[in-house]
Amino acid sequence: MNKDQIIKIYRSKIKEFNKHNKLYYDKSNPKISDSDYDDLKKEIYSLENRHDFLKNSKSPSNSVGFKPSKSFEKYKHKVPMLSLSNAFDKDDLINFQKKIFNYLNKNINIEYSVEPKIDGISASLTYKDKKLKYGVSRGDGKTGEIITENLKTIKDIPVEINKSDFPNEIEIRGEVFIKKKDFIKIKDNFANPRNAASGSLRQKNPSETKKIPLNFIAYTYGYYENNSLKYQSQFLSNLKKWGFKTNKDNKILPNIEEILLFHKNFESKRFNLDYDVDGLVYKVNNLYLQNRLGFTSNAPRWAIAHKFSADSADTKIINIDIQVGRTGALTPVAKVSPVNIGGVVVSNVTLHNEDEIERKDIRIGDIVKIERAGDVIPHVIEVDKVKRKKDSKFFVFPTKCPSCGSNTLKEFNNSTKKYDAVRRCTNEGFGCERISIEKLKHFISKEALNIDGLGKKVVEKFWELNFIKKPQDIFHLNYNKIENLEGWGKLSVENLRKSIEKSKNTTLQRLIYSIGIRHIGVENAKLISENVKNISNFIKIIKHKQFDKLLNIDGIGETQVASLKLFFSDSSNVNILLELENILKIESISLVKKGTLKNKTFMFTGKLDGISRAEAKSLIEKNSGVTLSNINKNLNYLVIGEKPTKRKIDQAKILGIKIITQIDLKKLLNQIN
Ligand code: IVH
């Protein structure tokens, strides 16, 4: 390539980059993924590195806007900032409450704190000695960015609180948002008020944040030193007393019926409010119950967001693509004429699965009503059959995998006694191209090996070039070859190498999750790794086909074990694991745990009194104990409730296992609490 051609490529990349930069920073409305954005940035850096004549003062690497938001300092939340599960109708709410009853093992009257769900950006404010110490964004829920100076420009956020009952240390959380009337003045620059608020908070210069009038409404807490409050409503009134803004429409309601009435009224009133709301949040008002209920891996059991109806629009189905996912699932996606729904341009719509297409009789060429709610992928509500052309044809779902041509299958589900709605490619292992690529993307993903220097786009590229076909190939890359590729340079290759090297230090949980076994997600990988303790034990189980041993783990059932058997019945999958074992440095699970029940194992038989198994299990785990689902010589205690199984008691006696009552268990737990 000659100099002119290089300059031409460089300029076009900068033009594209500036466009996305503007969308990201000024409009807070990115049109490409973070990894694609990073790839583009890398390509520019690499061209500059290789060709000195490209370095000039106009280079985006010299401008302030180029600095990614990543340059804000990171902050690990003391208590994670989780999201809320969603409810859309009465059934969802009844189900939510039923789960609470099950967990508490009791049907009781539950009073709810009902709060409008403002559609803004959440932030966490840490106060120490009555002064605002850190203001942090949500980030990925575990780690956020320190944006204290920007948050301090918001007049609703007190920087100092002179009240005697204000805790020594507390994280106060709430929503940052812009009012509709203020948004009108700047609407040409942003897609919606939420984007305006997020863009403003991300400014590197707080005086820029100050230009856009932001508001803050407080609604919950993270860490709270010596919290002795009894109710959420009490916390909300304290917030007000301490000088925070709370929502004037917050309510306490006694049951689901009242809640549904309130939701209906509020939904029609929402357009008269001076801020955007996308639903109501219901929280169990009693904090003691909240504490007992705790959290699942991503949301509290004690709260739910009840969404308002979503925005919708009519559009035309241009084509139906069949995408093949990591687990072989064939997902139909409709390409539609681009249409703007509530500020977002939609051109892809999920059709979920074969059954959904059949049920709604969705065809290419149809005019359909599509809906988009929050960050959920848009979907088809209904087909306008009046507008359908006479010669339109049924959509025939493929029975062979569009990627590798293998047979596809709808599995029979033994618990529901029905066939799955999802059709899957039957190719296990790395025989199917699309499945393999998706598996590789999974392998590098955040909760797996977390190789952030290797984006999804790069994986596709390296696959095409035959650089990576299996996970272990990532660790044998030829960096010289990569450096010679268009868009790569010394610096970007060095970053890639470092990121891959770093990922070699990993944990057993990450490894088990990363190899992409169906039904083995983060939680199950954790359960298995805690049980087998180290990679050699895991490999022993595989070599000796002792998967049934894993049925002992509370939480691992027949489905997971069957999936493990199927996965490792393919020898190429076993080889991948063995090769990875050689390459990686895998941390074993430490045997030394804190907590008085450390490494003690429990099993239940019979109904417990006033507490569910799930809650008892969680109490044991909080104190480093483990619950098993089978009796064996590793069991320390069999806890008997009402109507226990005689066979289990007999077995325990034979094995010399301690048999204890619920009261004994309580005593054991009290010793530590
Ligand atoms: S409570 C774990 N209360 O909704 C508890 N959240 O989907 C989570 N939100 O990230 C927060 N109004 O940005 C809570 N009154 C309210 C809320 C609220 C809006 C947002 C918040 C959160 C998201 C959860």
mmCIF file with all atom_site columns, C-alpha atoms in Angstrom, residues 169-256:
data_model
loop_
_atom_site.group_PDB
_atom_site.id
_atom_site.type_symbol
_atom_site.label_atom_id
_atom_site.label_alt_id
_atom_site.label_comp_id
_atom_site.label_asym_id
_atom_site.label_entity_id
_atom_site.label_seq_id
_atom_site.pdbx_PDB_ins_code
_atom_site.Cartn_x
_atom_site.Cartn_y
_atom_site.Cartn_z
_atom_site.occupancy
_atom_site.B_iso_or_equiv
_atom_site.pdbx_formal_charge
_atom_site.auth_seq_id
_atom_site.auth_comp_id
_atom_site.auth_asym_id
_atom_site.auth_atom_id
_atom_site.pdbx_PDB_model_num
ATOM 1  C CA . GLU A 1 169 ? -21.265 5.491  57.113 1.00 0.00 ? 169 GLU A CA 1
ATOM 2  C CA . ILE A 1 170 ? -24.001 4.899  54.563 1.00 0.00 ? 170 ILE A CA 1
ATOM 3  C CA . GLU A 1 171 ? -24.403 4.412  50.814 1.00 0.00 ? 171 GLU A CA 1
ATOM 4  C CA . ILE A 1 172 ? -27.525 6.244  49.683 1.00 0.00 ? 172 ILE A CA 1
ATOM 5  C CA . ARG A 1 173 ? -28.819 5.231  46.277 1.00 0.00 ? 173 ARG A CA 1
ATOM 6  C CA . GLY A 1 174 ? -31.211 6.850  43.893 1.00 0.00 ? 174 GLY A CA 1
ATOM 7  C CA . GLU A 1 175 ? -31.937 7.985  40.365 1.00 0.00 ? 175 GLU A CA 1
ATOM 8  C CA . VAL A 1 176 ? -30.326 10.833 38.444 1.00 0.00 ? 176 VAL A CA 1
ATOM 9  C CA . PHE A 1 177 ? -32.682 12.210 35.826 1.00 0.00 ? 177 PHE A CA 1
ATOM 10 C CA . ILE A 1 178 ? -33.614 15.221 33.765 1.00 0.00 ? 178 ILE A CA 1
ATOM 11 C CA . LYS A 1 179 ? -37.087 16.764 33.815 1.00 0.00 ? 179 LYS A CA 1
ATOM 12 C CA . LYS A 1 180 ? -39.161 16.715 30.626 1.00 0.00 ? 180 LYS A CA 1
ATOM 13 C CA . LYS A 1 181 ? -39.336 20.516 30.468 1.00 0.00 ? 181 LYS A CA 1
ATOM 14 C CA . ASP A 1 182 ? -35.558 20.809 30.650 1.00 0.00 ? 182 ASP A CA 1
ATOM 15 C CA . PHE A 1 183 ? -35.123 18.085 28.090 1.00 0.00 ? 183 PHE A CA 1
ATOM 16 C CA . ILE A 1 184 ? -37.158 20.026 25.525 1.00 0.00 ? 184 ILE A CA 1
ATOM 17 C CA . LYS A 1 185 ? -34.431 22.694 25.489 1.00 0.00 ? 185 LYS A CA 1
ATOM 18 C CA . ILE A 1 186 ? -31.705 20.231 24.564 1.00 0.00 ? 186 ILE A CA 1
ATOM 19 C CA . LYS A 1 187 ? -33.707 17.590 22.750 1.00 0.00 ? 187 LYS A CA 1
ATOM 20 C CA . ASP A 1 188 ? -31.862 17.995 19.461 1.00 0.00 ? 188 ASP A CA 1
ATOM 21 C CA . ASN A 1 189 ? -28.735 16.573 21.019 1.00 0.00 ? 189 ASN A CA 1
ATOM 22 C CA . PHE A 1 190 ? -30.129 13.437 22.673 1.00 0.00 ? 190 PHE A CA 1
ATOM 23 C CA . ALA A 1 191 ? -32.522 10.637 21.840 1.00 0.00 ? 191 ALA A CA 1
ATOM 24 C CA . ASN A 1 192 ? -34.383 10.783 25.158 1.00 0.00 ? 192 ASN A CA 1
ATOM 25 C CA . PRO A 1 193 ? -34.123 12.233 28.693 1.00 0.00 ? 193 PRO A CA 1
ATOM 26 C CA . ARG A 1 194 ? -32.404 9.116  30.021 1.00 0.00 ? 194 ARG A CA 1
ATOM 27 C CA . ASN A 1 195 ? -29.602 9.406  27.475 1.00 0.00 ? 195 ASN A CA 1
ATOM 28 C CA . ALA A 1 196 ? -29.253 13.096 28.267 1.00 0.00 ? 196 ALA A CA 1
ATOM 29 C CA . ALA A 1 197 ? -28.786 12.319 31.957 1.00 0.00 ? 197 ALA A CA 1
ATOM 30 C CA . SER A 1 198 ? -26.277 9.577  31.287 1.00 0.00 ? 198 SER A CA 1
ATOM 31 C CA . GLY A 1 199 ? -24.309 11.686 28.808 1.00 0.00 ? 199 GLY A CA 1
ATOM 32 C CA . SER A 1 200 ? -24.179 14.562 31.222 1.00 0.00 ? 200 SER A CA 1
ATOM 33 C CA . LEU A 1 201 ? -22.928 12.366 34.061 1.00 0.00 ? 201 LEU A CA 1
ATOM 34 C CA . ARG A 1 202 ? -20.168 10.982 31.854 1.00 0.00 ? 202 ARG A CA 1
ATOM 35 C CA . GLN A 1 203 ? -18.650 14.369 31.062 1.00 0.00 ? 203 GLN A CA 1
ATOM 36 C CA . LYS A 1 204 ? -15.031 14.606 32.039 1.00 0.00 ? 204 LYS A CA 1
ATOM 37 C CA . ASN A 1 205 ? -15.477 18.219 32.956 1.00 0.00 ? 205 ASN A CA 1
ATOM 38 C CA . PRO A 1 206 ? -17.988 18.827 35.795 1.00 0.00 ? 206 PRO A CA 1
ATOM 39 C CA . SER A 1 207 ? -18.759 22.288 34.444 1.00 0.00 ? 207 SER A CA 1
ATOM 40 C CA . GLU A 1 208 ? -20.246 20.527 31.386 1.00 0.00 ? 208 GLU A CA 1
ATOM 41 C CA . THR A 1 209 ? -22.428 18.443 33.716 1.00 0.00 ? 209 THR A CA 1
ATOM 42 C CA . LYS A 1 210 ? -23.577 21.609 35.374 1.00 0.00 ? 210 LYS A CA 1
ATOM 43 C CA . LYS A 1 211 ? -24.957 22.970 32.094 1.00 0.00 ? 211 LYS A CA 1
ATOM 44 C CA . ILE A 1 212 ? -27.638 20.267 31.964 1.00 0.00 ? 212 ILE A CA 1
ATOM 45 C CA . PRO A 1 213 ? -30.078 20.536 34.869 1.00 0.00 ? 213 PRO A CA 1
ATOM 46 C CA . LEU A 1 214 ? -30.029 17.152 36.586 1.00 0.00 ? 214 LEU A CA 1
ATOM 47 C CA . ASN A 1 215 ? -32.124 15.994 39.529 1.00 0.00 ? 215 ASN A CA 1
ATOM 48 C CA . PHE A 1 216 ? -31.686 13.262 42.120 1.00 0.00 ? 216 PHE A CA 1
ATOM 49 C CA . ILE A 1 217 ? -34.347 11.243 43.935 1.00 0.00 ? 217 ILE A CA 1
ATOM 50 C CA . ALA A 1 218 ? -33.209 8.840  46.674 1.00 0.00 ? 218 ALA A CA 1
ATOM 51 C CA . TYR A 1 219 ? -34.926 5.476  47.238 1.00 0.00 ? 219 TYR A CA 1
ATOM 52 C CA . THR A 1 220 ? -32.678 2.834  48.777 1.00 0.00 ? 220 THR A CA 1
ATOM 53 C CA . TYR A 1 221 ? -29.415 2.121  50.539 1.00 0.00 ? 221 TYR A CA 1
ATOM 54 C CA . GLY A 1 222 ? -26.423 -0.148 50.037 1.00 0.00 ? 222 GLY A CA 1
ATOM 55 C CA . TYR A 1 223 ? -24.087 -0.431 53.012 1.00 0.00 ? 223 TYR A CA 1
ATOM 56 C CA . TYR A 1 224 ? -25.700 1.032  56.169 1.00 0.00 ? 224 TYR A CA 1
ATOM 57 C CA . GLU A 1 225 ? -23.727 1.076  59.417 1.00 0.00 ? 225 GLU A CA 1
ATOM 58 C CA . ASN A 1 226 ? -25.721 -0.044 62.485 1.00 0.00 ? 226 ASN A CA 1
ATOM 59 C CA . ASN A 1 227 ? -29.032 -0.027 60.701 1.00 0.00 ? 227 ASN A CA 1
ATOM 60 C CA . SER A 1 228 ? -31.855 -0.491 63.187 1.00 0.00 ? 228 SER A CA 1
ATOM 61 C CA . LEU A 1 229 ? -34.735 0.652  60.991 1.00 0.00 ? 229 LEU A CA 1
ATOM 62 C CA . LYS A 1 230 ? -37.789 -1.574 60.677 1.00 0.00 ? 230 LYS A CA 1
ATOM 63 C CA . TYR A 1 231 ? -39.447 -0.342 57.483 1.00 0.00 ? 231 TYR A CA 1
ATOM 64 C CA . GLN A 1 232 ? -38.554 0.951  54.032 1.00 0.00 ? 232 GLN A CA 1
ATOM 65 C CA . SER A 1 233 ? -41.166 3.706  54.564 1.00 0.00 ? 233 SER A CA 1
ATOM 66 C CA . GLN A 1 234 ? -39.279 4.770  57.695 1.00 0.00 ? 234 GLN A CA 1
ATOM 67 C CA . PHE A 1 235 ? -36.074 4.969  55.635 1.00 0.00 ? 235 PHE A CA 1
ATOM 68 C CA . LEU A 1 236 ? -37.828 7.088  53.009 1.00 0.00 ? 236 LEU A CA 1
ATOM 69 C CA . SER A 1 237 ? -39.046 9.572  55.651 1.00 0.00 ? 237 SER A CA 1
ATOM 70 C CA . ASN A 1 238 ? -35.573 9.694  57.172 1.00 0.00 ? 238 ASN A CA 1
ATOM 71 C CA . LEU A 1 239 ? -34.132 10.507 53.760 1.00 0.00 ? 239 LEU A CA 1
ATOM 72 C CA . LYS A 1 240 ? -36.475 13.464 53.552 1.00 0.00 ? 240 LYS A CA 1
ATOM 73 C CA . LYS A 1 241 ? -35.546 14.602 57.042 1.00 0.00 ? 241 LYS A CA 1
ATOM 74 C CA . TRP A 1 242 ? -31.851 14.361 56.172 1.00 0.00 ? 242 TRP A CA 1
ATOM 75 C CA . GLY A 1 243 ? -32.348 16.682 53.210 1.00 0.00 ? 243 GLY A CA 1
ATOM 76 C CA . PHE A 1 244 ? -32.711 14.293 50.255 1.00 0.00 ? 244 PHE A CA 1
ATOM 77 C CA . LYS A 1 245 ? -35.505 14.501 47.702 1.00 0.00 ? 245 LYS A CA 1
ATOM 78 C CA . THR A 1 246 ? -37.866 11.515 47.733 1.00 0.00 ? 246 THR A CA 1
ATOM 79 C CA . ASN A 1 247 ? -40.753 10.877 45.380 1.00 0.00 ? 247 ASN A CA 1
ATOM 80 C CA . LYS A 1 248 ? -43.956 12.588 46.485 1.00 0.00 ? 248 LYS A CA 1
ATOM 81 C CA . ASP A 1 249 ? -45.963 9.766  44.904 1.00 0.00 ? 249 ASP A CA 1
ATOM 82 C CA . ASN A 1 250 ? -44.423 7.047  47.123 1.00 0.00 ? 250 ASN A CA 1
ATOM 83 C CA . LYS A 1 251 ? -47.162 5.017  48.841 1.00 0.00 ? 251 LYS A CA 1
ATOM 84 C CA . ILE A 1 252 ? -47.639 2.197  51.318 1.00 0.00 ? 252 ILE A CA 1
ATOM 85 C CA . LEU A 1 253 ? -50.213 -0.325 50.086 1.00 0.00 ? 253 LEU A CA 1
ATOM 86 C CA . PRO A 1 254 ? -51.538 -3.351 51.976 1.00 0.00 ? 254 PRO A CA 1
ATOM 87 C CA . ASN A 1 255 ? -51.914 -5.950 49.185 1.00 0.00 ? 255 ASN A CA 1
ATOM 88 C CA . ILE A 1 256 ? -51.698 -6.823 45.483 1.00 0.00 ? 256 ILE A CA 1
#
